[in-house]
Every structure is written in C-alpha cells, then in structure tokens.
Tab-separated table of C-alpha atoms in Angstrom:
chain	number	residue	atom	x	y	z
A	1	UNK	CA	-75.477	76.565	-204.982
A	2	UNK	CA	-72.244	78.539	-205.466
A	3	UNK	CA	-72.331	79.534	-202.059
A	4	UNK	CA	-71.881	75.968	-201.050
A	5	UNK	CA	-69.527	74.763	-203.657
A	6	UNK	CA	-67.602	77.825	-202.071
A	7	UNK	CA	-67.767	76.555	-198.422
A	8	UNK	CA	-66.541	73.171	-199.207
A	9	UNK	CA	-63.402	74.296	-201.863
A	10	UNK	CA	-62.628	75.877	-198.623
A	11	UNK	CA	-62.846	73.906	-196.163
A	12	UNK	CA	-60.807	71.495	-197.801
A	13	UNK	CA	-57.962	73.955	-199.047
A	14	UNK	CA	-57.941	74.952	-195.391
A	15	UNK	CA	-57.459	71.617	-194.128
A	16	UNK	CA	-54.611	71.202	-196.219
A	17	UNK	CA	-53.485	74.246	-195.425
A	18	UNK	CA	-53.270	73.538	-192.088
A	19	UNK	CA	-52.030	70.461	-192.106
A	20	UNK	CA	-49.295	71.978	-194.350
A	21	UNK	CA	-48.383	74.920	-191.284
A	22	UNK	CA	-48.231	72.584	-188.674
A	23	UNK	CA	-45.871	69.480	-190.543
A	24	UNK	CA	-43.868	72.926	-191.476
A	25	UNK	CA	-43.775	73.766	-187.548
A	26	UNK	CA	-42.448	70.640	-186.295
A	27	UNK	CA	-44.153	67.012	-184.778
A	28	UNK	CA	-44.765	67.715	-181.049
A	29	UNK	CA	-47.315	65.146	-179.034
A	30	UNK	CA	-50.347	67.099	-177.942
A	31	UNK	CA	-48.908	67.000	-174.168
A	32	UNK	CA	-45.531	68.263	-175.012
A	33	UNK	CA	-47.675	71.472	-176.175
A	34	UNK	CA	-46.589	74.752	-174.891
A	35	UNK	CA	-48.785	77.716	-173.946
A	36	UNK	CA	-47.670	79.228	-176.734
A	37	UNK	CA	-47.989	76.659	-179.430
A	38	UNK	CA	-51.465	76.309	-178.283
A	39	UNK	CA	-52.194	79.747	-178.501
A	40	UNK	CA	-51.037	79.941	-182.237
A	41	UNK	CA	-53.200	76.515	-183.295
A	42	UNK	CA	-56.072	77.997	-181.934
A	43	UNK	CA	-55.557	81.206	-183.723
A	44	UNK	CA	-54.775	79.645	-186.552
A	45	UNK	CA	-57.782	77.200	-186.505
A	46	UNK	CA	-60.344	80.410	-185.666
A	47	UNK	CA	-59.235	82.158	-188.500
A	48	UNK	CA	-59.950	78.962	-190.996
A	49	UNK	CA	-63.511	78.891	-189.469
A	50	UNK	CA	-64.300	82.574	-189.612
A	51	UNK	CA	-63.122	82.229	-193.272
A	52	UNK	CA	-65.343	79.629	-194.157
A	53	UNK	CA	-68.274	80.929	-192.463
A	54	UNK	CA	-67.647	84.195	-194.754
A	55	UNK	CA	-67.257	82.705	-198.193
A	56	UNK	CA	-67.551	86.059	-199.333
A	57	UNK	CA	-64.340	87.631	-197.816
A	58	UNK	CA	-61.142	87.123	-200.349
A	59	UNK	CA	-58.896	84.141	-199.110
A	60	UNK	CA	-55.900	86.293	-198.878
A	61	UNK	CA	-57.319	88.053	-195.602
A	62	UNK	CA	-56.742	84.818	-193.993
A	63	UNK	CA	-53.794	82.819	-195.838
A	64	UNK	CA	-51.673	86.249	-195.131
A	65	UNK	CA	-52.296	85.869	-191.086
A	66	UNK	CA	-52.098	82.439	-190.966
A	67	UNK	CA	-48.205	82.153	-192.711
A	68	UNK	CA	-47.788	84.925	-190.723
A	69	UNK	CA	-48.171	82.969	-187.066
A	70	UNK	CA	-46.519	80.095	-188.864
A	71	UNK	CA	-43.165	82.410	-189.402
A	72	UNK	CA	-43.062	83.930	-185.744
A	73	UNK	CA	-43.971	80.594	-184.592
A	74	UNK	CA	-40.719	79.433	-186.115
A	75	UNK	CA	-38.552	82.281	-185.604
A	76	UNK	CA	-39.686	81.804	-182.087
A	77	UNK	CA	-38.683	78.386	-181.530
A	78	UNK	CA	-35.530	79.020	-183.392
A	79	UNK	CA	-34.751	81.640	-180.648
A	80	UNK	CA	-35.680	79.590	-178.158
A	81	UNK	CA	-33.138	76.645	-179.062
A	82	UNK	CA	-30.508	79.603	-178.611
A	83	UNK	CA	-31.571	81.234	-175.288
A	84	UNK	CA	-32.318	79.602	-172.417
A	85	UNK	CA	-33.404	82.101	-170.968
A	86	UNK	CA	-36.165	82.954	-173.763
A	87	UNK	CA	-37.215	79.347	-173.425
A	88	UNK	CA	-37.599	79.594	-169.980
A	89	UNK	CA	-40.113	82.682	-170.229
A	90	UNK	CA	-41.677	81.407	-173.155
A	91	UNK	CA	-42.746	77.887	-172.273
A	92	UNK	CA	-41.940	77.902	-168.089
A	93	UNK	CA	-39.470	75.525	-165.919
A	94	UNK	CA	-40.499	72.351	-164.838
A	95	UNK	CA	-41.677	72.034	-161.118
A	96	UNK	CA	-40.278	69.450	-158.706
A	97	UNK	CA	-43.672	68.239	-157.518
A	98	UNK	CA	-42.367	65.289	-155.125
A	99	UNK	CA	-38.987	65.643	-154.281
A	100	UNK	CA	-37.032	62.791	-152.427
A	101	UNK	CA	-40.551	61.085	-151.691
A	102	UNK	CA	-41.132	64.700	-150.128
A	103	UNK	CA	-44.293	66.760	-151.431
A	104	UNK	CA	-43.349	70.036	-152.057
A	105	UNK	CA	-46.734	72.004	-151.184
A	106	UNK	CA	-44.947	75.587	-152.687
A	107	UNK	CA	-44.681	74.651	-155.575
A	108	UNK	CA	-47.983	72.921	-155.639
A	109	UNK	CA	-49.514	76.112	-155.122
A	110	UNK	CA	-46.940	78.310	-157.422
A	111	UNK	CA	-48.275	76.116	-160.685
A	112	UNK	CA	-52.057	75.884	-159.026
A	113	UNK	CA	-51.694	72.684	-158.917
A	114	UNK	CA	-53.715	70.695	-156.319
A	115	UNK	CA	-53.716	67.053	-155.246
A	116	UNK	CA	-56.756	65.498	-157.060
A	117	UNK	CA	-54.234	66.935	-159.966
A	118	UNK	CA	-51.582	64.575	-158.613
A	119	UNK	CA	-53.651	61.831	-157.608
A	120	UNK	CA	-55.275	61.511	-161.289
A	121	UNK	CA	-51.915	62.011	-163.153
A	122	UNK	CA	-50.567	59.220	-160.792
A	123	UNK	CA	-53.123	56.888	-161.933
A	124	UNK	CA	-52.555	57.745	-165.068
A	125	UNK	CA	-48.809	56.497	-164.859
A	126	UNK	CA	-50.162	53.074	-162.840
A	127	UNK	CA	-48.594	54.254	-159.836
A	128	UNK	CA	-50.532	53.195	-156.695
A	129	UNK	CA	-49.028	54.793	-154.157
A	130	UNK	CA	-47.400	58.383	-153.594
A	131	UNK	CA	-45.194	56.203	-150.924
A	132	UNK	CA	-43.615	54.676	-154.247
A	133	UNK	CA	-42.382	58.091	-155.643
A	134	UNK	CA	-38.785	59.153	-155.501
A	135	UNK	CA	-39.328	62.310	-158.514
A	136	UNK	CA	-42.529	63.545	-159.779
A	137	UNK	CA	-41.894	66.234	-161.892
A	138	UNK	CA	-44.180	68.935	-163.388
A	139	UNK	CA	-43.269	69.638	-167.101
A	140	UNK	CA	-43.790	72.643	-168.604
A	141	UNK	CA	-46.468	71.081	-170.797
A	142	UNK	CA	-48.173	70.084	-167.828
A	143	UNK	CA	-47.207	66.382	-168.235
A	144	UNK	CA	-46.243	64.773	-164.568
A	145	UNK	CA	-43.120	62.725	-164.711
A	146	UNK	CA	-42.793	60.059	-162.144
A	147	UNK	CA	-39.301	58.313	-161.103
A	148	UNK	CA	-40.258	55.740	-158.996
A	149	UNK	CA	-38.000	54.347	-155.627
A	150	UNK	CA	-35.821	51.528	-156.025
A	151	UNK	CA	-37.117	48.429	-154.681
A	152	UNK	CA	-35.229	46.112	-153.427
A	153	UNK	CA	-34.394	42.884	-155.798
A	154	UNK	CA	-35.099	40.027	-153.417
A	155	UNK	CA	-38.429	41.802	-152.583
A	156	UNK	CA	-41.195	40.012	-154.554
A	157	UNK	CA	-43.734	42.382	-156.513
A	158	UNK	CA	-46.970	42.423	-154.721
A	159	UNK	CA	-50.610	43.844	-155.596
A	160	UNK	CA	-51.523	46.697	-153.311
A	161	UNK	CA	-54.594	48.975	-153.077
A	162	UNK	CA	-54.514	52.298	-154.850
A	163	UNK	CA	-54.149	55.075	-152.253
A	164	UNK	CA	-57.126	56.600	-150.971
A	165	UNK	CA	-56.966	59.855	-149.885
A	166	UNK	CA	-57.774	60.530	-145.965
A	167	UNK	CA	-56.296	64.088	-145.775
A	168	UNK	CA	-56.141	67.062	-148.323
A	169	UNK	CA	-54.473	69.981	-146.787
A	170	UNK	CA	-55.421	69.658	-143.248
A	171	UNK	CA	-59.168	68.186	-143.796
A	172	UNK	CA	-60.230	65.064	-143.281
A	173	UNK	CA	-62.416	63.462	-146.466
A	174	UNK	CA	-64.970	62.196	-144.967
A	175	UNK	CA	-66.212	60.034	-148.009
A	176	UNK	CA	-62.838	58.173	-148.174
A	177	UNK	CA	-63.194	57.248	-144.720
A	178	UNK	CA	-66.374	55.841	-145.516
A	179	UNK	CA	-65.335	53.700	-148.492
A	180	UNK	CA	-62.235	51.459	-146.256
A	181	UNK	CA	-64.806	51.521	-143.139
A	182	UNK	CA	-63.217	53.438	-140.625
A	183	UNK	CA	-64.220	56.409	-138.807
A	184	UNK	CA	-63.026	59.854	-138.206
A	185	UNK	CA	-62.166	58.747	-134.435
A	186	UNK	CA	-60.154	56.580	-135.868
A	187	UNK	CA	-58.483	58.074	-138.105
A	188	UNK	CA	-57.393	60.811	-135.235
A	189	UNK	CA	-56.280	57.989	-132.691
A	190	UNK	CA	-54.357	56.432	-134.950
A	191	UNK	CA	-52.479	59.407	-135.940
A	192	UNK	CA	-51.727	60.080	-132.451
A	193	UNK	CA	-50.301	56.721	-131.767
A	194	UNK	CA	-47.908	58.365	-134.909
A	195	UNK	CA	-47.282	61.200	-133.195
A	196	UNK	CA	-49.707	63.672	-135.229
A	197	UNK	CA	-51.747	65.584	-133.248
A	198	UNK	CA	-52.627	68.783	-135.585
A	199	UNK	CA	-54.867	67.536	-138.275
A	200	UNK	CA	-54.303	70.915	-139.966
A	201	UNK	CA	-50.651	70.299	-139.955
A	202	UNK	CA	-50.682	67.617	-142.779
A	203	UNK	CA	-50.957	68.293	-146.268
A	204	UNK	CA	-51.754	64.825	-147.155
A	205	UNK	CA	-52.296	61.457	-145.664
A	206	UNK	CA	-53.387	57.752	-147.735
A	207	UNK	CA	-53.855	54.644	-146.133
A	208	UNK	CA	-53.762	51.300	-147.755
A	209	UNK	CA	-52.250	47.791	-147.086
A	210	UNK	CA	-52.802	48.921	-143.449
A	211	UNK	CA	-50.271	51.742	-143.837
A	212	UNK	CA	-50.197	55.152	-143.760
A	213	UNK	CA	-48.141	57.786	-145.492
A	214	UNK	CA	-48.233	61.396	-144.503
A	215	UNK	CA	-46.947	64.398	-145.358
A	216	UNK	CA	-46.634	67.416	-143.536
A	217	UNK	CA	-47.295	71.134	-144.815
A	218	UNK	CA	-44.107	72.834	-145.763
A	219	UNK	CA	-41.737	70.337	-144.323
C-alpha cells in the first residue's frame, strides 16, 4: 500500500514539477520547437518516469538533473539571443523551399525534405496549387511558411481542384493518372506539345483546371 501511495505523491509532484520547468523556460507552440528544446523535454520527461517507476530511489537523483537541463536550457537560449551565430548552429537556418514560384530541389534534398512533405504541408495551409506560391519557406522548426502570389484585384476568386501530382522527380505516378482519367500517353504528348521531352528532367509536374505546372530539376 505504501508503495502506491508513493507512486502517486510522485507522479503528481512531478507533474507540477514539470509544468513548473517548462512555464520557467518560456511559452513556445509545439511547432516553433527546436531540436534542442525537444531533446531536453524528452529528457526531462524520461527521467520523471524512470523515477516513478523506482519509488525506491531518493527524489533528489532526479530533481538535481532535471533543474539542471532547465538552467543550460536557459543559459542556452540566453546565448542564443546574443549570437547569431550560436543560434544558427543550435536551432538551423530556414530553407527557401519555393523561391519566386521556383522549387528549389537542393535544398529539398539538403533538409531531406521530399515533395509528399510539401504537398501535405500545403494542404495544411489551404493552398491548392504550388502554381499559387510566390515563398514557401522551411523554418527551422520544420513549420512551412507560404507567401502566396498576388492576384490580380479585378480577377474574381474561383474554386479550383487541389493539385494532383503527375510527376515526382522524373517518374510518372501512375495512380494519379488514374484518378483525373488520363493515360501515360497522354501525359507524354501533351508535354511535348510543351516542349518537354525528358520525363526525367522534371522534378515535378500537377495538372488541374486543365493546366499544368512544371518544374524542372535544378533550374
């Protein structure tokens, strides 16, 4: 029974605890994370668990740790509002993803970053179309933000498909074809009457609204 009564004074002085480290850290959004802030609330939580789970071990062995990663956490970030240079190692530059309504496949690959990446984090934004992107940028929390092109005024808004992949770097997705009824003969002929002959030489190619929009690799 004392076991027990232990387990639960602990797991709630824990979850104060915590809650106490990370209001004393600062209020950051879950995406505006860094590596390194994630690395220290996962420590942080690990060590509360492994403390509970050995109710016998004094408290101390963990509180001691714990204010520990809380105080380098902070000297850390202190450091970083000094040095830009620090910040820049510690939590990474941001990564022009789309630049000019231009995909930029270098640094798609530098961050590992591919385009069902770009495709879902569009959606997420309610952005139908990569044709509508003047900026997407690549924060260092892995957060996409999108500046869309300016449309013009006397234009009237219209509802458009969302854009359906046709090429991923150089090959054709067969499925996609499938799903707006067209065939992979087509697809080729009609990229010939645009003047692309290579298949492997685009990066990435949509079609919707009876439009395309293609990219080339490295261009």
């Amino acid at each position: 029974m004392e076991e027990y009564v232990t387990i639960v004074f602990r797991t709630l002085f824990f979850y104060v605890l915590i809650l106490v480290i990370f209001r004393i850290m600062g209020k950051r959004e879950i995406g505006e994370l860094s590596i390194l802030d994630l690395v220290v609330f996962i420590m942080i939580g690990e060590m509360a668990v492994v403390s509970i789970d050995e109710p016998k071990d004094p408290l101390i062995y963990t509180v001691v740790p714990m204010i520990l990663l809380m105080l380098i956490q902070i000297l850390l970030a202190l450091i970083s509002l000094k040095s830009k240079k620090f910040r820049n190692l510690i939590d990474g530059q941001p990564s022009i993803i789309i630049n000019r309504g231009k995909i930029d496949e270098k640094a798609m690959r530098k961050q590992r970053y591919n385009f069902d990446d770009l495709m879902t984090q569009l959606r997420e934004k309610d952005i139908r179309s990569i044709a509508d992107v003047e900026f997407a940028i690549l924060e260092s929390s892995g957060s996409l933000s999108v500046i869309e092109k300016i449309k013009n005024e006397n234009a009237e808004s219209q509802q458009g498909d969302i854009t359906i992949p046709l090429i991923l770097d150089g090959n054709i997705d067969e499925e996609n074809l499938l799903r707006i009824n067209k065939t992979n003969l087509w697809l080729r002929q009609e990229l010939k009457k645009q003047g692309y002959r290579d298949v492997k030489k685009i990066s990435f190619c949509s079609y919707e609204n009876g439009k395309f929009f293609i990219d080339l690799k490295d261009e």
